[in-house]
Structures are given as C-alpha cells and as structure tokens.
C-alpha cells in the first residue's frame, strides 16, 4: 500500500487560501447565522463564489474550468466551512455531481458541466440514495428501460443535496434488472427541465441549513442515448469512484468546521473571566484545547494526504479517502462538542456559532457513506479483501 507522506502547500496554494479567507471574512461569515436560520439557498453567496472565480476550481481548463485539483478544492471547502458548512456545499456538491461526467462522460458533457459550473450557469447534484437503499446503494430500484434510440427512466432518489437549486443531475438507475448486482446500473446526465422530472419534499434538517436536501422524482423521463454517462451497466463503478474522489472534500468540510469552532472557542475563553481570571488560564480547559488542537492538525494531514491521492491517481485512493473522511468527521464531532462545553451555557445558545458548528459536524459522519461504511472500506484494504 502507498505510504503516508509529509505535505507542504505551494506558494500559489497559500496565496489561493489567503484570497478565499478574504472573501469568507467579507461576504460569507456575516451571512452564516442568517443562512442557517432561514434555511434558504443563498443565491447571493452563490453569485459571490462565481464572481470570485471559485466556482470553477478543480475543473479542467481544457473544458472551460478554472483548473487546480482536489487539493485546491479542499482548501476552498475548508476555508468556507470555517464560517459556513452550508455554503461550503455549493462547490463541494457541484463537484460531487460533476465527477461522474469528468470520470466517464463525453467531451460534450464535460464542456457543458465544466464551463457551465465555472460561469455560474449550471449547478449539479448527485443522485444515488433511494428510500430503500442507502449504504447498500446497489440495491436501488430506479429503472431505465431502452426505448427506440433512447431510454425511459422511472424512480425516485432521497436526500439529494442541492436538489431544486441544481439544474443538472447525475442519476443512477438499473438498466439490466436480471444482471449481477452492481454490474447492472447506468449513470445518466439529466436536466431539471426534462418532462417528468420533479423535485419532491425538502427535508427539515439539524444542520447544513441553507443547503437544500430534497427528493428527486422521475416519472417516465425520456432521454436520448447522449444522456448516458460512460458505458451502459458500468454506472455503479462510476458512482463508487466518484465517492472516492469526493470524500476528501467532505473531510475538508469537517476539518473547516472543527477549525472554525476551535478558533472561536479560543478567542472566547481568552476573554471570558470566572474566579477573577480568564477561563483560558484553568488547566482543565487548557488540556481540552491541547487535545482539540492535536485532533484538528492530524485531521488536516489526513485530508490533504487523501486529496493528494486523488490528484496523483494513487491506486489506494479509496483507502485514503475513507480514512480522511472518517477521521476528520469524527474529529469535527468531538471538537465541536468540546467547544460548546468550553463556552459553558453560552455554547448552547444561538447567539454564538459553536452550536451551529456542532449541528453541522454531525452530517459529515453520515453522508457520502456513513463512518461505519468508511471503516468497512479501510478494513477491506487492510485485510486484502478486495
Ligand atoms: C443531509 C443529507 C444529505 C445527503 N446528500 C446526498 C446526496 O447528495 N446524494 C446522495 O445520493 N445521497 C445523499 N445522502 C444520503 C446519505 O449518503 C445516506 O443517508 C447514507 O449513505 C446512509 O444511508 P441511509 O441513510 O439509508 O442509512 P442506512 O444505510 O439505512 O444505515 C443505517 C445504519 O446502519 C449502518 N450500516 C449500514 N450498513 C452497514 C454495514 N455494512 N456495516 C456496519 N454498519 C452498517 C449505518 O452506518 C447506519 O448507522 C444525504 C443524506 C443526508 C442526511
């Protein structure tokens, strides 16, 4: 197995991080609490990201993207998540939706997606999960049936991030119901305006509010052959590969949430006085903060190790991506919970952002495969179970 490595950012990557920080500080941080309270897609912030040139980060320049790779996307998502995890899902989920096309799509599909997301014309979602199939994604019931020179799709997906705001969808459906499980699924590129495609219930969530999570319903949606992404019946492999490539981004989101909460709690505990001195002077709290810092810094190593694995086409990318997603999200949950504790009663109320960070952290242990599934992926690699 490929080994861990020491990692430093280039000058360009450091400059890129500083430029995002500025935009986050000026435009995103001041809106973060409102976005959480209103739970509405922040179109104003979406426009800010496009204008700043951030929407096209990690899309190949040859197809109209802004260039950069998984490391740059993780920097972007980490920095935004320090202020708003909900907003960080704008670039994270566009990319999740687009990866199937980047991995296996036609040149025409790649241009549509890369150019469109970069210039703000398109947004994308990834439609894998169904009411009856979450962790066991290959058990999906959505069907696509051959019809003349095209396909007719029926079925529904649940918990689709960005649905409604997105106008493009990568959608996975069974194309060979009698075929072997996992070798009978095809990926399709659908668009919001197709007849028969509708957006169902919007979920009322604990966290990542402002990022819509909805059902996507297909009722006799007819598509031409050109809507197929990659090869027929190879869609499940594309779906799993997509998650390998996207999990480092979710790990970066978790890292940003943890760092954002930690930064706030450090500032608070320096100021807050009890027993005639700052609470930061109590060793009981100092040790808690040292533990949090260890977790956050080791999570950072894991995140960028996994992002490098994506950019370097490392054969063990599944392992590194699962490790980073699982570890960084467990760190985010533990650190944000401790930050609430460090603020005492003030940690528990909405005037301070740490309770939002704690609510936002939870989803990172669940989506793009629960952390139980990440451990399954890692164990398979460790024991050579294929
Ligand atoms: C807010 C939100 C946004 C989401 N966004 C998207 C999206 O954009 N696109 C998309 O396709 N999906 C999305 N999802 C779906 C998400 O990926 C699934 O919810 C997740 O993979 C778990 O599936 P499930 O909810 O059906 O849980 P289940 O699979 O029913 O799992 C229930 C429990 O059983 C455990 N479990 C299951 N199998 C095993 C096993 N083999 N070993 C050990 N434990 C196991 C799980 O870890 C979990 O604790 C989103 C979900 C949420 C809540």
Coordinates of N, CA, C and O and ligand atoms in Angstrom, one line a residue, residues 96 126-129 134-135 158-161 205 208 213 363 366-370 372-373 376, ligand 1:
X96 N -19.3 17.0 -6.7 CA -19.8 15.6 -6.5 C -20.7 15.2 -7.7 O -20.5 14.1 -8.2
X126 N -25.9 15.0 -7.2 CA -25.5 13.6 -7.4 C -26.6 12.7 -6.8 O -26.9 12.8 -5.6
X127 N -27.3 11.9 -7.6 CA -28.5 11.2 -7.2 C -28.2 9.7 -7.1 O -28.4 9.0 -8.1
X128 N -27.9 9.2 -5.9 CA -27.6 7.8 -5.7 C -28.6 7.2 -4.7 O -29.2 6.1 -5.0
X129 N -28.7 7.8 -3.6 CA -29.5 7.3 -2.5 C -31.0 7.2 -2.8 O -31.6 8.2 -3.4
X134 N -29.5 3.0 1.0 CA -28.6 4.0 1.4 C -27.2 3.4 1.3 O -26.5 3.5 0.3
X135 N -26.8 2.8 2.4 CA -25.4 2.1 2.5 C -25.3 1.1 1.4 O -24.3 0.9 0.7
X158 N -33.7 10.0 -2.7 CA -33.9 10.7 -1.5 C -32.6 11.4 -1.0 O -31.6 10.9 -1.3
X159 N -32.8 12.4 -0.2 CA -31.7 13.2 0.4 C -30.7 13.7 -0.6 O -29.5 13.6 -0.4
X160 N -31.2 14.3 -1.7 CA -30.3 14.8 -2.7 C -29.9 16.3 -2.4 O -30.7 17.2 -2.5
X161 N -28.6 16.5 -2.1 CA -28.1 17.8 -1.7 C -28.1 18.7 -2.9 O -27.7 18.3 -4.0
X205 N -33.7 19.9 8.3 CA -32.5 19.2 8.9 C -32.0 19.9 10.2 O -32.2 21.0 10.4
X208 N -26.4 21.9 8.3 CA -26.1 22.3 6.9 C -27.4 23.0 6.3 O -27.8 22.7 5.2
X213 N -32.0 19.8 0.8 CA -31.9 18.3 0.6 C -33.3 17.8 0.3 O -34.2 18.0 1.1
X363 N -23.5 15.8 10.2 CA -23.7 15.2 8.9 C -22.5 14.6 8.3 O -22.5 13.7 7.5
X366 N -22.1 11.1 8.4 CA -23.2 10.3 7.8 C -23.1 10.3 6.3 O -23.2 9.2 5.7
X367 N -23.0 11.4 5.6 CA -23.2 11.4 4.2 C -21.9 11.0 3.4 O -20.8 10.9 4.0
X368 N -22.1 10.7 2.2 CA -21.1 10.1 1.3 C -20.5 8.8 1.9 O -19.4 8.5 1.9
X369 N -21.5 8.1 2.5 CA -21.2 6.8 3.2 C -20.9 7.1 4.7 O -20.1 8.0 5.1
X370 N -21.7 6.4 5.5 CA -21.5 6.6 7.0 C -20.1 6.2 7.4 O -19.4 5.5 6.7
X372 N -19.4 4.0 9.5 CA -19.3 2.6 9.6 C -18.8 2.1 8.2 O -17.9 1.2 8.2
X373 N -19.4 2.6 7.2 CA -19.0 2.1 5.8 C -17.6 2.5 5.5 O -16.9 1.7 4.9
X376 N -15.5 -0.1 6.9 CA -15.6 -1.3 6.1 C -14.6 -1.2 5.0 O -13.8 -2.1 4.7
Ligands
LIG1 C1 -28.4 15.9 4.7 C2 -28.1 14.7 3.8 C3 -27.6 14.9 2.5 C4 -27.3 13.9 1.6 N1 -26.9 14.1 0.3 C5 -26.9 13.1 -0.6 C6 -26.7 13.3 -2.0 O1 -26.5 14.5 -2.4 N2 -26.7 12.3 -2.8 C7 -27.0 11.0 -2.4 O2 -27.0 10.1 -3.3 N3 -27.2 10.7 -1.1 C8 -27.1 11.7 -0.2 N4 -27.4 11.5 1.2 C9 -27.6 10.1 1.6 C10 -26.5 9.6 2.5 O3 -25.3 9.3 1.8 C11 -27.1 8.3 3.2 O4 -28.0 8.8 4.1 C12 -26.0 7.5 3.9 O5 -25.2 6.9 2.9 C13 -26.6 6.4 4.8 O6 -27.7 5.7 4.2 P1 -29.1 5.5 5.0 O7 -29.5 6.9 5.4 O8 -30.0 4.8 4.1 O9 -28.7 4.7 6.2 P2 -28.6 3.1 6.3 O10 -27.9 2.5 5.1 O11 -30.0 2.6 6.5 O12 -27.8 2.8 7.6 C14 -28.4 2.7 8.9 C15 -27.3 2.4 9.9 O13 -26.7 1.1 9.6 C16 -25.3 1.2 9.5 N5 -24.9 0.3 8.5 C17 -25.4 0.0 7.2 N6 -24.7 -0.9 6.6 C18 -23.7 -1.3 7.4 C19 -22.6 -2.2 7.4 N7 -22.4 -3.0 6.3 N8 -21.8 -2.3 8.4 C20 -22.0 -1.6 9.5 N9 -22.9 -0.7 9.7 C21 -23.8 -0.5 8.6 C22 -25.1 2.7 9.0 O14 -23.8 3.1 9.3 C23 -26.1 3.4 9.8 O15 -25.6 3.7 11.1 C24 -27.6 12.5 2.1 C25 -28.0 12.3 3.4 C26 -28.3 13.4 4.2 C27 -28.9 13.1 5.6

